XYZ file of C-alpha atoms in Angstrom:
92
model
C -27.547 3.469 -0.814
C -26.254 6.582 -2.064
C -22.619 7.838 -3.972
C -19.175 5.319 -3.056
C -16.403 6.172 -4.197
C -14.562 3.906 -6.810
C -12.320 1.374 -5.311
C -9.757 2.145 -7.571
C -9.131 5.363 -5.834
C -8.173 3.948 -2.243
C -6.149 2.028 -4.197
C -4.310 4.825 -6.045
C -3.611 6.455 -2.103
C -2.534 3.110 -0.999
C -0.084 3.477 -4.162
C 1.041 6.617 -3.705
C 1.715 6.338 0.070
C 3.906 3.114 -1.197
C 5.858 5.085 -3.482
C 6.052 8.232 -0.735
C 7.493 5.686 1.987
C 10.666 4.590 -1.135
C 10.948 8.056 -1.893
C 14.170 8.483 -0.048
C 15.746 5.394 -2.564
C 15.495 6.747 -6.383
C 16.662 3.576 -7.536
C 14.013 1.465 -5.702
C 11.468 -0.539 -7.942
C 7.577 -1.072 -6.972
C 7.667 -4.954 -8.643
C 3.946 -6.000 -7.020
C 1.124 -4.165 -6.130
C -2.382 -6.141 -5.550
C -5.293 -5.289 -3.343
C -8.321 -5.855 -2.101
C -11.372 -4.303 -1.049
C -13.308 -4.793 1.704
C -15.618 -1.776 2.612
C -17.352 1.034 1.127
C -15.537 4.881 0.662
C -18.067 7.094 1.037
C -17.894 11.306 0.165
C -17.073 12.776 3.349
C -14.892 9.171 4.667
C -11.628 10.208 5.685
C -8.988 7.508 4.564
C -5.806 7.022 6.170
C -2.654 5.058 4.630
C -1.040 2.194 7.101
C 1.827 -0.546 6.492
C 3.685 -2.599 7.759
C 7.172 -4.315 6.876
C 6.238 -8.161 6.402
C 9.293 -9.890 5.120
C 12.506 -8.690 3.634
C 15.144 -10.771 1.667
C 17.801 -10.615 -1.072
C 17.473 -11.059 -4.676
C 20.449 -13.030 -6.784
C 21.674 -9.455 -8.060
C 22.276 -8.420 -4.646
C 18.907 -6.074 -5.015
C 16.955 -5.980 -1.243
C 13.709 -7.260 -1.419
C 10.877 -5.597 0.788
C 7.163 -7.121 1.498
C 5.049 -4.178 3.091
C 0.989 -5.414 4.215
C -0.540 -2.036 3.512
C -3.909 -0.326 4.322
C -6.168 2.338 4.021
C -8.265 3.161 7.017
C -11.662 5.039 7.548
C -12.475 7.664 10.590
C -13.416 4.743 12.654
C -10.729 2.606 11.920
C -12.307 0.184 9.277
C -10.208 -0.949 6.745
C -11.669 -0.525 3.308
C -8.690 -1.823 1.029
C -5.702 -3.652 2.096
C -3.094 -4.151 -0.289
C 0.675 -6.219 -0.316
C 3.513 -4.174 -2.467
C 6.712 -5.621 -2.837
C 10.096 -2.863 -3.199
C 12.808 -4.268 -4.543
C 16.021 -1.867 -3.130
C 19.501 -1.385 -4.415
C 22.086 -3.107 -2.431
C 23.900 -0.872 -0.642
């Protein structure tokens, strides 16, 4: 009942969040990004994006692969969108 925001809006916010986190690495690549829409976002909701590194590995070419669990939550702390991003970082 009523107006809601399209799920792709919260997905875009999460993508922007991940891009901001890796901005210090000019050669970083977002290689995979998937999300799940859990709750509706209504006009006036305030979304906060958060993330947690859940895995690291080394690729054959020496790049580091970092897995990040990410989510957008509303002002009540309810997760509205949850996702996972995989980022490839240049070798140090």
